[in-house]
Coordinates of C-alpha atoms in Angstrom, one line a residue:
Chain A
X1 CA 130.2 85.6 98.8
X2 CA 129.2 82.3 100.6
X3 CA 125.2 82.4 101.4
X4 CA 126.3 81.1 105.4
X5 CA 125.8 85.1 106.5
X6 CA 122.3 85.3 103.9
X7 CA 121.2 81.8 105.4
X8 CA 121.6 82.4 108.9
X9 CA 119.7 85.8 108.4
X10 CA 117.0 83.5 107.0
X11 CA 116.9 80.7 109.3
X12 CA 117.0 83.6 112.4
X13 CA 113.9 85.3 110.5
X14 CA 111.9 82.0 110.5
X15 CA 113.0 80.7 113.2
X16 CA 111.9 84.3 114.8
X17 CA 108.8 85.2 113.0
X18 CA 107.8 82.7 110.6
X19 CA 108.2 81.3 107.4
X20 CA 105.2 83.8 106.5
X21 CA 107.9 86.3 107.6
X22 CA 110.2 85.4 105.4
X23 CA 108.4 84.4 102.5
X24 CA 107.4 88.3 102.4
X25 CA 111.1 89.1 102.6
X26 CA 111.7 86.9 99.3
X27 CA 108.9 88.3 97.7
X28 CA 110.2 91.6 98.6
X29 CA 113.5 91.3 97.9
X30 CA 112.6 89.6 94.8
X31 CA 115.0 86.8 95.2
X32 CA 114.3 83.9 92.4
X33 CA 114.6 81.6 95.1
X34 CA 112.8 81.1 98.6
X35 CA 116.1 79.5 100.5
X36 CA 119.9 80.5 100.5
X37 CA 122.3 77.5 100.5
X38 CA 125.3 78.1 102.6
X39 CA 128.3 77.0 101.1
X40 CA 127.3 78.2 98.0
X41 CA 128.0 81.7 96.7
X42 CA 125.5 84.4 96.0
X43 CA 126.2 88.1 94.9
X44 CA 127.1 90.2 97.9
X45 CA 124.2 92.8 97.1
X46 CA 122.2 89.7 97.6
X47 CA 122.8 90.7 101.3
X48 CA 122.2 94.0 101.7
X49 CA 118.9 93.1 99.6
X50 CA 117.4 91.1 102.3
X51 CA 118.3 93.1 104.9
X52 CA 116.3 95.7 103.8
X53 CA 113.3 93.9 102.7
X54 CA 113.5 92.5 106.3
X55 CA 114.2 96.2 107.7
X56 CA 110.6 96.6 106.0
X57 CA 108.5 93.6 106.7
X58 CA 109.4 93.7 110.7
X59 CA 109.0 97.6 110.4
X60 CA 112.6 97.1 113.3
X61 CA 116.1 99.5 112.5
X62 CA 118.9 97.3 110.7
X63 CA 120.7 97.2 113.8
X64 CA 118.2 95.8 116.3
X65 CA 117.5 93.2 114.0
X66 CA 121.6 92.4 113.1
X67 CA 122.4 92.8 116.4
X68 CA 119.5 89.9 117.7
X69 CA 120.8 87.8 114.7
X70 CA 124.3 87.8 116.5
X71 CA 123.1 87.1 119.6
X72 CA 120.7 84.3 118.2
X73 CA 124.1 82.4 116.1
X74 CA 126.1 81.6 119.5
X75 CA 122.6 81.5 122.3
X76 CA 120.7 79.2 120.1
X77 CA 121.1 75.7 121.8
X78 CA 119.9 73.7 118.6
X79 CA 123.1 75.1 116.9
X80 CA 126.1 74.5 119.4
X81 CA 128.5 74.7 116.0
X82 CA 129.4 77.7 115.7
X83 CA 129.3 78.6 119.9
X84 CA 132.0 75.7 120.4
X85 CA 134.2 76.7 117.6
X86 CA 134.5 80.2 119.0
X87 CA 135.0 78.9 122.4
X88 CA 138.2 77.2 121.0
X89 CA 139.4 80.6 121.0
X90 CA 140.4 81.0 124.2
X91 CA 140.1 79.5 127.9
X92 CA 138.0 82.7 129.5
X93 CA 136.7 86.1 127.8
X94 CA 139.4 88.1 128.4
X95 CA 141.8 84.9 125.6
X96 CA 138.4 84.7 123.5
X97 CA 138.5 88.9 122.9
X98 CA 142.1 88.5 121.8
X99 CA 141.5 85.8 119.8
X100 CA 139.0 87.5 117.2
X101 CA 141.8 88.7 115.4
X102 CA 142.6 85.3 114.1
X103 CA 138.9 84.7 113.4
X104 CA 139.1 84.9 109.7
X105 CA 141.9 83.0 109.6
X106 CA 140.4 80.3 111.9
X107 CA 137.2 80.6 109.1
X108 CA 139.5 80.2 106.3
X109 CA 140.7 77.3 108.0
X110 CA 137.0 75.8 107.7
X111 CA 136.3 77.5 104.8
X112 CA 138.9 78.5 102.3
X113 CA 135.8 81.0 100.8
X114 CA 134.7 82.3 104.0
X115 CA 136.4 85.6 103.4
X116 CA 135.6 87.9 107.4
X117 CA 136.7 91.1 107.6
X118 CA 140.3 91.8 109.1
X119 CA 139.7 92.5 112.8
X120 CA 142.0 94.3 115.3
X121 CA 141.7 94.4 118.8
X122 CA 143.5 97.3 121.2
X123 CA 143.8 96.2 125.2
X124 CA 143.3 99.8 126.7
X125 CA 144.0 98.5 130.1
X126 CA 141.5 98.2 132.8
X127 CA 139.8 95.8 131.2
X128 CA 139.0 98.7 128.2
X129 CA 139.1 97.1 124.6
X130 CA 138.4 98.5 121.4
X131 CA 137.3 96.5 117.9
X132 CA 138.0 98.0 114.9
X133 CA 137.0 95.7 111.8
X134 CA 135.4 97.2 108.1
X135 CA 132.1 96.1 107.6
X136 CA 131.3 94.1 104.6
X137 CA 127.9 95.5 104.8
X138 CA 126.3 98.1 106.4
X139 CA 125.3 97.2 110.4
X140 CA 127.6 93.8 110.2
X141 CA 128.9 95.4 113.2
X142 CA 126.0 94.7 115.3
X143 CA 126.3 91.5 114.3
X144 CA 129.7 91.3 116.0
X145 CA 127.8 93.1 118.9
X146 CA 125.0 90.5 119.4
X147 CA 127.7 87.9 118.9
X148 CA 130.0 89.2 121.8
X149 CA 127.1 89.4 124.3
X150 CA 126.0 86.3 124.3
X151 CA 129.6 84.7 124.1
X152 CA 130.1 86.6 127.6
X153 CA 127.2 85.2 128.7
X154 CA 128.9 81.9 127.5
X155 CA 131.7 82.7 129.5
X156 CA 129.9 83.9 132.6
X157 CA 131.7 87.6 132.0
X158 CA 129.9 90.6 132.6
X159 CA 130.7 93.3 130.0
X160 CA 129.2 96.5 128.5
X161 CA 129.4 96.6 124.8
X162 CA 128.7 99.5 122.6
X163 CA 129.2 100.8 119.2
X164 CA 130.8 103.7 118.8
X165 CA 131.1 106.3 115.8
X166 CA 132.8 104.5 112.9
X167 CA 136.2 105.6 111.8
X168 CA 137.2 105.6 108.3
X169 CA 134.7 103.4 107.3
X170 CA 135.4 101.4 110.3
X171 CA 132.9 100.1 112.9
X172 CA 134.3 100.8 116.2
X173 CA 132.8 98.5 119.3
X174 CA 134.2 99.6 122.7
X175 CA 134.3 96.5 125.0
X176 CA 134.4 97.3 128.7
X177 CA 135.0 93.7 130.8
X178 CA 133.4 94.7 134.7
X179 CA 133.9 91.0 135.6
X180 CA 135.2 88.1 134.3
X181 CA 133.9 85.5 136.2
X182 CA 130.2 87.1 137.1
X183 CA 128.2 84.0 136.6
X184 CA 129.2 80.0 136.2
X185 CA 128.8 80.4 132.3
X186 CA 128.5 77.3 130.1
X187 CA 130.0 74.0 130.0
X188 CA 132.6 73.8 127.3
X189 CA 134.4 70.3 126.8
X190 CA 137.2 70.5 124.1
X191 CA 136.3 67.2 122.7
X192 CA 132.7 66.4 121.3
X193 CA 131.1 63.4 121.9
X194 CA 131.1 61.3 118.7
X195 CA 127.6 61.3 117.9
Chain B
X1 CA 169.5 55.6 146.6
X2 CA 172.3 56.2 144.4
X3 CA 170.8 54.7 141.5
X4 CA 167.7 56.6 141.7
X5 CA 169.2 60.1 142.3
X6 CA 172.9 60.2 141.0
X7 CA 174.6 63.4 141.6
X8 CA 176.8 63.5 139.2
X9 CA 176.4 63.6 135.6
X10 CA 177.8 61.6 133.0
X11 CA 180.9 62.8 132.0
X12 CA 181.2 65.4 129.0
X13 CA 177.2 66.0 129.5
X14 CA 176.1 69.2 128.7
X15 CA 173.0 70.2 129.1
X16 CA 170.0 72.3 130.6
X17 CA 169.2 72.1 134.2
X18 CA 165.5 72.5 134.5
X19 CA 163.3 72.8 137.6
X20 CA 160.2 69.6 137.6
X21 CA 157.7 72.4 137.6
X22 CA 159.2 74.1 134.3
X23 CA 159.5 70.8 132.4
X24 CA 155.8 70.0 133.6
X25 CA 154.9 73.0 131.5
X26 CA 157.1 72.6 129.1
X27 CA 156.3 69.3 128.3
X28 CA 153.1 67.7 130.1
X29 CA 153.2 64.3 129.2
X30 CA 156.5 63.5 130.2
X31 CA 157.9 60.8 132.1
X32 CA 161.5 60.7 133.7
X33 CA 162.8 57.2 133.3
X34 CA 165.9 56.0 135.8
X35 CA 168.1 53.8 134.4
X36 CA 166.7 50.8 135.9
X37 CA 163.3 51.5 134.5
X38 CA 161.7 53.6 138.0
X39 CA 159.7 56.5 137.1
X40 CA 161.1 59.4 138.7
X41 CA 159.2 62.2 137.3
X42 CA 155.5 62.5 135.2
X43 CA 154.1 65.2 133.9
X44 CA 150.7 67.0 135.0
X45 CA 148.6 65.4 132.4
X46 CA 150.1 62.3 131.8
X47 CA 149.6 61.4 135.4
X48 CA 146.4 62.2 135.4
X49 CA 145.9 59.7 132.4
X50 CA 147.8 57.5 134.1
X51 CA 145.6 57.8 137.4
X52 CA 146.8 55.5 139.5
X53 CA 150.0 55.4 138.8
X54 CA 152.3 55.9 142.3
X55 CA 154.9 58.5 142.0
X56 CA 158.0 58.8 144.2
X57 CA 157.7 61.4 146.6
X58 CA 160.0 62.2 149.4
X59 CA 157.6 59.4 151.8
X60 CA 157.7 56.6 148.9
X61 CA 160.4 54.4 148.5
X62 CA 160.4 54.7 144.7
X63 CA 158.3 54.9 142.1
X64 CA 156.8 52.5 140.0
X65 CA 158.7 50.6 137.1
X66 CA 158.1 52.1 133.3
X67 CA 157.5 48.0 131.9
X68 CA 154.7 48.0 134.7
X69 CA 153.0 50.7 133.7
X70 CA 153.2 50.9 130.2
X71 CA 154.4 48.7 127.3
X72 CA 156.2 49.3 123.9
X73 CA 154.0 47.7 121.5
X74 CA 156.1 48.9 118.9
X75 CA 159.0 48.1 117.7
X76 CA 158.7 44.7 119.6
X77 CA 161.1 43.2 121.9
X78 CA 161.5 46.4 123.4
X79 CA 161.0 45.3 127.1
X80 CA 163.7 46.6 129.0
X81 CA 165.6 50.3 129.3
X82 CA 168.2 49.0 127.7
X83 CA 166.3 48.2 124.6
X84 CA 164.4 51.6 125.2
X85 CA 168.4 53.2 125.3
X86 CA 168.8 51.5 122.0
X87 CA 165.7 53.5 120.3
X88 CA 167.0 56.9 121.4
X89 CA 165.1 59.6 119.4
X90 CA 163.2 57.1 117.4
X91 CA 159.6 57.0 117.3
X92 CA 158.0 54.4 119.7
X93 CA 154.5 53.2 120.4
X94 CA 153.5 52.9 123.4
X95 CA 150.6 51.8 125.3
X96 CA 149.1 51.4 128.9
X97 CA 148.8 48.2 130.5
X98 CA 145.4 46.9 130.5
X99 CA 144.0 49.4 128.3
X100 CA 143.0 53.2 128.0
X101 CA 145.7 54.9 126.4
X102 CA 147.6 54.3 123.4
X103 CA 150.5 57.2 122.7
X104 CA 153.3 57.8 120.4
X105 CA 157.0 58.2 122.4
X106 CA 159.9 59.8 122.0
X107 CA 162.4 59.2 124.4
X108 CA 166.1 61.0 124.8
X109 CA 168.9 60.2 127.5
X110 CA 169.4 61.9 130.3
X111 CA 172.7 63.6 132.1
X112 CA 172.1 60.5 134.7
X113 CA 171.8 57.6 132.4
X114 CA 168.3 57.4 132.3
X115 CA 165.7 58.4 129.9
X116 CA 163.0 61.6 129.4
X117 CA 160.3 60.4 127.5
X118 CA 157.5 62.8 126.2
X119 CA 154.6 61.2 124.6
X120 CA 151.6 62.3 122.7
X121 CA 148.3 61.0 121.3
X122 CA 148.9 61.1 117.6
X123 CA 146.0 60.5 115.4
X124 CA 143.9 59.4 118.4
X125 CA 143.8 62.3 120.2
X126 CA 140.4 63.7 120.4
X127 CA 138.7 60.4 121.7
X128 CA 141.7 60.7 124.5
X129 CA 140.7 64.5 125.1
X130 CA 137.0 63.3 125.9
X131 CA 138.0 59.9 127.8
X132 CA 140.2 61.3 129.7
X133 CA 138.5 65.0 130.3
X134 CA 141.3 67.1 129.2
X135 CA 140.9 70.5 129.2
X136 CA 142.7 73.3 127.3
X137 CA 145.5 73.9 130.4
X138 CA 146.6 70.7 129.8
X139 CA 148.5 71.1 127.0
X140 CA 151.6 73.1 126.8
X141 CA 150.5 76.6 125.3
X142 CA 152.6 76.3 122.1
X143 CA 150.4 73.0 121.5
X144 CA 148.3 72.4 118.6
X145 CA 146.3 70.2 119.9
X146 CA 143.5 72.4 120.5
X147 CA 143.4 73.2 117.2
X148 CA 143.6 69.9 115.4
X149 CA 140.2 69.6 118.1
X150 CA 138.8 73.1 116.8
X151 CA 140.1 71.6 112.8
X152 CA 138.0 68.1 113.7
X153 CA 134.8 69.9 114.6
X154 CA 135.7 72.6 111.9
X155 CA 135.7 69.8 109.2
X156 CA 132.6 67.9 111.0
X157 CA 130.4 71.2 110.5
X158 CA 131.2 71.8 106.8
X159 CA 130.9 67.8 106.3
X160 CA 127.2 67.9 107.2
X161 CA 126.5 70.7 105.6
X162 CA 127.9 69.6 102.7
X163 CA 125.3 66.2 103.1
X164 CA 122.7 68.1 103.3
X165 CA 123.2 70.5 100.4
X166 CA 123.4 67.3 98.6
X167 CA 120.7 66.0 99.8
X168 CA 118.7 68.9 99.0
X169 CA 120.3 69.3 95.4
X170 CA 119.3 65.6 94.7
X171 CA 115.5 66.3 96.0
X172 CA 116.0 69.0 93.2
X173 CA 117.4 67.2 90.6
X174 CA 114.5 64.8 90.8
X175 CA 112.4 67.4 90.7
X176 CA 113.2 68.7 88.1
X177 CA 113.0 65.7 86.2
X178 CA 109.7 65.4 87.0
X179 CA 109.1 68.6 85.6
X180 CA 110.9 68.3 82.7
X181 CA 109.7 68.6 79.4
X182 CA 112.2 67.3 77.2
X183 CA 112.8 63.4 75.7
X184 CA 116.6 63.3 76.7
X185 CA 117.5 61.0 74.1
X186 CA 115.9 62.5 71.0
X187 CA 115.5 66.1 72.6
X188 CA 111.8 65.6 71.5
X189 CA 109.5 67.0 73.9
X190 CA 107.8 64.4 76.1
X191 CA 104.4 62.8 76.7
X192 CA 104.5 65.8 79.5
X193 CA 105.0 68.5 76.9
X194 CA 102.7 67.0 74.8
X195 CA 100.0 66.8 77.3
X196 CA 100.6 70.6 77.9
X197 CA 100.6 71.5 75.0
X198 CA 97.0 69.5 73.9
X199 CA 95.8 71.3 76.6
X200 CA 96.5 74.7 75.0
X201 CA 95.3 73.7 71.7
X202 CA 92.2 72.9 73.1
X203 CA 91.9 76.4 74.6
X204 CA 93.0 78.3 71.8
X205 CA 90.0 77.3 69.8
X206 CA 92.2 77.4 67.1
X207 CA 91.8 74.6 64.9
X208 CA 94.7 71.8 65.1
X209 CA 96.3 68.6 64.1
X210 CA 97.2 65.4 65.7
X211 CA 99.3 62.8 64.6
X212 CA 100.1 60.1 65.9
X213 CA 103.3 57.5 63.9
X214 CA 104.8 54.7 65.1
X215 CA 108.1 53.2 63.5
X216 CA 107.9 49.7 61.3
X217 CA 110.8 47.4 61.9
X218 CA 112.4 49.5 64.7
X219 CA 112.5 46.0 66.4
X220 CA 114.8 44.3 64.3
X221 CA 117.0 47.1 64.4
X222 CA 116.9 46.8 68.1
X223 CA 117.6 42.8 67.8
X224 CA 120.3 43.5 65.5
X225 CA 122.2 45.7 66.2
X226 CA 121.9 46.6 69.6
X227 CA 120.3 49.3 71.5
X228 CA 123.1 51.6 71.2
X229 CA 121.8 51.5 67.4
X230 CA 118.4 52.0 67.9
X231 CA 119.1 55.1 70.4
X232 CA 120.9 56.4 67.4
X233 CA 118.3 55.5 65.1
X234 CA 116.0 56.9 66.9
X235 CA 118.1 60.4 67.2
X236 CA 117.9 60.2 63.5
X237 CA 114.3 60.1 63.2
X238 CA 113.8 63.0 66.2
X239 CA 116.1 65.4 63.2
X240 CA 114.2 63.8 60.6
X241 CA 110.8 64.5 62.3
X242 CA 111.9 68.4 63.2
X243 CA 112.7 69.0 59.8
X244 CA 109.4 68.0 58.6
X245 CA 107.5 69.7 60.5
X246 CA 107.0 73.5 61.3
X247 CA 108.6 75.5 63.9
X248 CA 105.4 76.0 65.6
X249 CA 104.7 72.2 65.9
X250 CA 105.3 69.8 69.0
X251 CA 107.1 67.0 67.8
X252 CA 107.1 64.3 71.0
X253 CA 108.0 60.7 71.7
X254 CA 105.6 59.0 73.6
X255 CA 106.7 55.3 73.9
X256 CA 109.9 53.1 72.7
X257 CA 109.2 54.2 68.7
X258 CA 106.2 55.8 69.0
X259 CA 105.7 59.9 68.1
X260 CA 103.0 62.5 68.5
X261 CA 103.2 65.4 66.2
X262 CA 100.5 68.4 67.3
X263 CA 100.3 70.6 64.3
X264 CA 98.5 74.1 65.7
X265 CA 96.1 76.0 63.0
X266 CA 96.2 73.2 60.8
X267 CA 93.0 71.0 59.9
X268 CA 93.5 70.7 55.9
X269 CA 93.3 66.9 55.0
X270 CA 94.6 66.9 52.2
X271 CA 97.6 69.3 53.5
X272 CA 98.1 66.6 56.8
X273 CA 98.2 63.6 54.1
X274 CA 100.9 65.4 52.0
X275 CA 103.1 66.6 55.2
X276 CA 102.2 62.6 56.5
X277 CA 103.2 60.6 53.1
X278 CA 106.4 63.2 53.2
X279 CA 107.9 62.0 56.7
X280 CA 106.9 58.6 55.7
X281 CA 109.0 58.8 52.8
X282 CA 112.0 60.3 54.5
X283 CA 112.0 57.5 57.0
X284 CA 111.5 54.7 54.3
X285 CA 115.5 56.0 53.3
X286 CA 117.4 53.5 54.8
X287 CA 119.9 55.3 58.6
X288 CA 123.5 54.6 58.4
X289 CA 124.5 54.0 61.9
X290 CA 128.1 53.3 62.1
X291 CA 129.1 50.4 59.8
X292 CA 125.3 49.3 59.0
X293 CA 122.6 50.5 57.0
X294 CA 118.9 50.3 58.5
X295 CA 115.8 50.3 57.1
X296 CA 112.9 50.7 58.6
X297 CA 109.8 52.9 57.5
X298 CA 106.6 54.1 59.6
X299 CA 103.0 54.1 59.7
X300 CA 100.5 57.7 60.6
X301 CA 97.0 58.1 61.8
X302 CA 95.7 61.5 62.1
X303 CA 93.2 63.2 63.1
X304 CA 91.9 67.1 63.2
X305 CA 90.0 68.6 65.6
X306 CA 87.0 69.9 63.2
X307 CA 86.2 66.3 63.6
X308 CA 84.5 67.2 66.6
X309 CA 82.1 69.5 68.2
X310 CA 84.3 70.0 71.8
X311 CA 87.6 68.3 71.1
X312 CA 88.7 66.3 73.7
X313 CA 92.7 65.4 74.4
X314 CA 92.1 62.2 75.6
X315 CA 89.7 61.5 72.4
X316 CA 91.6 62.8 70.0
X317 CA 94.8 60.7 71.1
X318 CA 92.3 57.6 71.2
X319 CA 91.1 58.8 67.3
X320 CA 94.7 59.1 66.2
X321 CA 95.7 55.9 67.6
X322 CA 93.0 54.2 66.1
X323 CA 93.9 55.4 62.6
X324 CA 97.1 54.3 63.5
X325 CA 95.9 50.9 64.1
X326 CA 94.2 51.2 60.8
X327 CA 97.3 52.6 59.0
X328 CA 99.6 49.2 60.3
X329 CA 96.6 46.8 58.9
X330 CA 96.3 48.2 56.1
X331 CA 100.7 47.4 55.1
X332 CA 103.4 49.2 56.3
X333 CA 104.1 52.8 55.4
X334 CA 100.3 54.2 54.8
X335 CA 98.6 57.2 56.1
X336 CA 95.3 57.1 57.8
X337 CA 93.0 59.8 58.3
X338 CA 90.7 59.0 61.5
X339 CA 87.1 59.0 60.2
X340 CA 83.7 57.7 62.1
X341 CA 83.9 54.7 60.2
X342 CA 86.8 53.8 62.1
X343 CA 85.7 54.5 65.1
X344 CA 82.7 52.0 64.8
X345 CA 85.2 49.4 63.5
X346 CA 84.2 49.2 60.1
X347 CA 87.3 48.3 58.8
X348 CA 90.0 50.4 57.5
X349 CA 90.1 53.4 55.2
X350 CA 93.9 53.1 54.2
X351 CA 94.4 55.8 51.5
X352 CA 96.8 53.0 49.8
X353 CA 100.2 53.4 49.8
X354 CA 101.6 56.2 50.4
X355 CA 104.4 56.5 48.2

């Protein structure tokens, strides 16, 4: 598995806490390196691994802590990356939401190793949706969670978002949308200035 | 105007009747053409590329002329309709006058006898999108153009990455040279290693060894034959040397044809001058390298560290190499154990040849 997921965990936890922070978490996790490299593979326990150490060291639940690291990969203005590419997706929330389900094939399109889970989305009506992806590891679902909220924010939608019990093996995120335009949202231009 | 709006179409046309509003969505960067060259019709975004381009409405006269507008930079000498007629479904380049746009073009005949063209922005296209602030509802939705925008960025991301995962494996690589340990031509250990491992022999308390051997007529070799000759010389002498010696010894090359052998729990002169005269002898045998046969030979100066009350790296080294010294003055190919003598430059103490 690519190290992107493992290095983002790490940059949020220094970026967060510290680089005393996460030197504990290395030490902990006994990792025989202090740094992940993202495009390069790692063992997928490698994940799960850090996650707990982390767990420990912040003495925070799995899912607070995946959940803020979602939340920190789109909200984070240093790194506009990975908001712009997901605002591609569609023209307000309501196109983005129906566009996660060709998410990992628009990250195979970056990245022919970036393997995401298959994700399906069901419109319920009145603005109801439900998420139904299998986690690669436990509590990736938050991650999805903390993503979401801040893309609405991105958007300017207003929208309750909670996990719900997971079905066969399946995390379950119910998405209700109150409003899609609440608040003027963020500026997205489709073309980047050359820089 | 008859010209302008015929009602009747050509004769044996069939085609599709379309409302302006569907074709706009259909195709956004369209342009209806009359025969003579007016523009009767442009789409949403091309018009808005365009800017201030005047388009016929039911106040205006007519509308603008295509050649005005725009020009066909290629194939050349396409300067009239006519010309543009003869290109039908071929691929044209177009261009705006004075700058700002640049588009590929595909034009078709109309029912009327003039032309739909629909251009695009090829290769160019996300410098247009920004110049011209396009947005994602001006693009037909079966368009890819948002995602050859999302593939640019896409490919921009993993691009720097990619640099700086370089970067970082270079910082790496150097520093692991740095660190290393290892002569990479002879796979000797290095001046580091040997360092190091001085270092630990003075710790241990343990009684040791130190010798120090530099090559005789390696030069020549070099003048020669080349340096790919001496390398392989050189490689020879680094198996030569490893057999000699134990397993527990650090055999390392220190300069161009220089060696440092640190022989651990060994301080037996007489045993040092037997190993010594032995690797002298070996390298007296002339090296085949290649086609050639080259002789060269070496010189040893030792030293142990019961010479000394605290033994000291930097003085035993000096000791060595000044028994070294003694060895070359004495002739080629002799062994030289480092006594006080020496070190108050009384002359040598050359134990005469060694073999």
């Amino acid at each position: 598995m690519l190290g992107l997921i493992n290095r983002a965990l790490e940059d949020f936890l220094k970026r967060r806490h510290g680089s005393a922070v996460w030197q504990r978490v290395v030490l902990r996790a006994q990792l025989p390196f202090d740094s992940f490299e993202p495009l390069l593979s790692y063992d997928p326990a490698l994940t799960e691994t850090v996650i707990r150490a982390a767990c420990v060291e912040l003495g925070r639940p799995r899912e607070s802590i995946l959940e803020d690291l979602g939340t920190t990969l789109v909200s984070h203005h240093d790194r506009d990356g990975l908001r712009r590419l997901l605002r591609f997706g569609g023209v307000t929330f309501r196109d983005f939401l129906h566009s996660l389900e060709e998410l990992p094939n628009r990250a195979r399109l970056a990245l022919p190793d970036l393997h995401l889970p298959t994700i399906v989305l069901e419109d319920r009506g009145g603005g109801q949706f439900t998420i139904r992806a299998l986690p690669p590891f436990a509590g990736a679902g938050f991650i999805l969670i903390g993503l979401l909220r801040a893309m609405a924010d991105d958007y300017g939608a207003l929208v309750l978002l909670d996990m719900m019990p997971s079905e066969r093996e399946e995390d379950v995120i119910s998405v209700l949308l109150l409003d899609e335009a609440h608040s003027e949202g963020r500026k997205f231009d489709l073309a980047l200035r050359a820089s | 105007m008859d010209e302008l709006w015929p009602s009747k179409p050509t004769e044996g046309f069939a085609g599709v009747a379309l409302p302006v509003a569907g074709l706009d969505r259909l195709i956004p960067m369209h342009l209806h053409v009359s025969a003579s060259g007016q523009i009767l019709g442009i789409g949403a975004t091309l018009a808005k590329i365009v800017g201030g381009a005047r388009m016929p409405t039911a106040s205006s006269e007519s509308g603008q002329h295509f050649f005005d507008l725009f020009e066909v930079r290629r194939p050349s000498g396409v300067t009239e309709m006519v010309h543009v007629r003869c290109h039908e479904g071929k691929r044209l380049h177009v261009a705006l006058r004075g700058g700002g746009a640049e588009f590929r073009g595909l034009a078709v005949a109309d029912a009327f006898g003039g032309m739909v063209m629909n251009l695009s922005f090829g290769i160019g296209v996300a410098d247009a999108v920004q110049a011209h602030a396009l947005t994602d509802a001006d693009f037909a939705a079966t368009d890819l153009t948002v995602e050859l925008l999302y593939l640019v960025e896409v490919k921009r991301a993993v691009m720097d990455e990619l640099q700086r995962l370089n970067l970082r494996l270079q910082g790496a690589k150097s520093k692991a040279e740095e660190q290393a340990l290892t002569d990479t031509l002879t796979g000797l250990r290095n001046r580091r290693a040997l360092d190091l491992g001085l270092a630990q022999a003075v710790l241990s308390a343990q009684p040791f060894a130190l010798m120090h051997l530099d090559l005789d007529r390696f030069k020549q070799v070099n003048d020669s034959w080349g340096h790919a000759a001496g390398d392989k010389v050189l490689q020879v002498v680094a198996r030569l040397l490893s057999g000699e010696t134990r397993s527990g010894d650090l055999v390392a090359r220190v300069g161009g044809d220089e060696f440092v052998i640190l022989m651990p729990g060994m301080a037996d002169p007489s045993r040092l001058r037997a190993v010594a005269t032995r690797i002298i002898a070996a390298l007296a045998r002339p090296i085949s390298v290649e086609a050639t046969m080259c002789q060269i030979g070496g010189s040893i100066g030792l030293t142990v560290s019961t010479h000394y009350e605290t033994p000291a790296p930097e003085v035993m080294l000096r000791d060595a190499d000044l028994a070294l010294y003694a060895a070359k003055h004495a002739g080629r190919g002799q062994v030289v154990v480092f006594s006080k003598d020496l070190a108050m430059g009384e002359g040598t103490s050359a134990d005469g040849p060694a073999f």
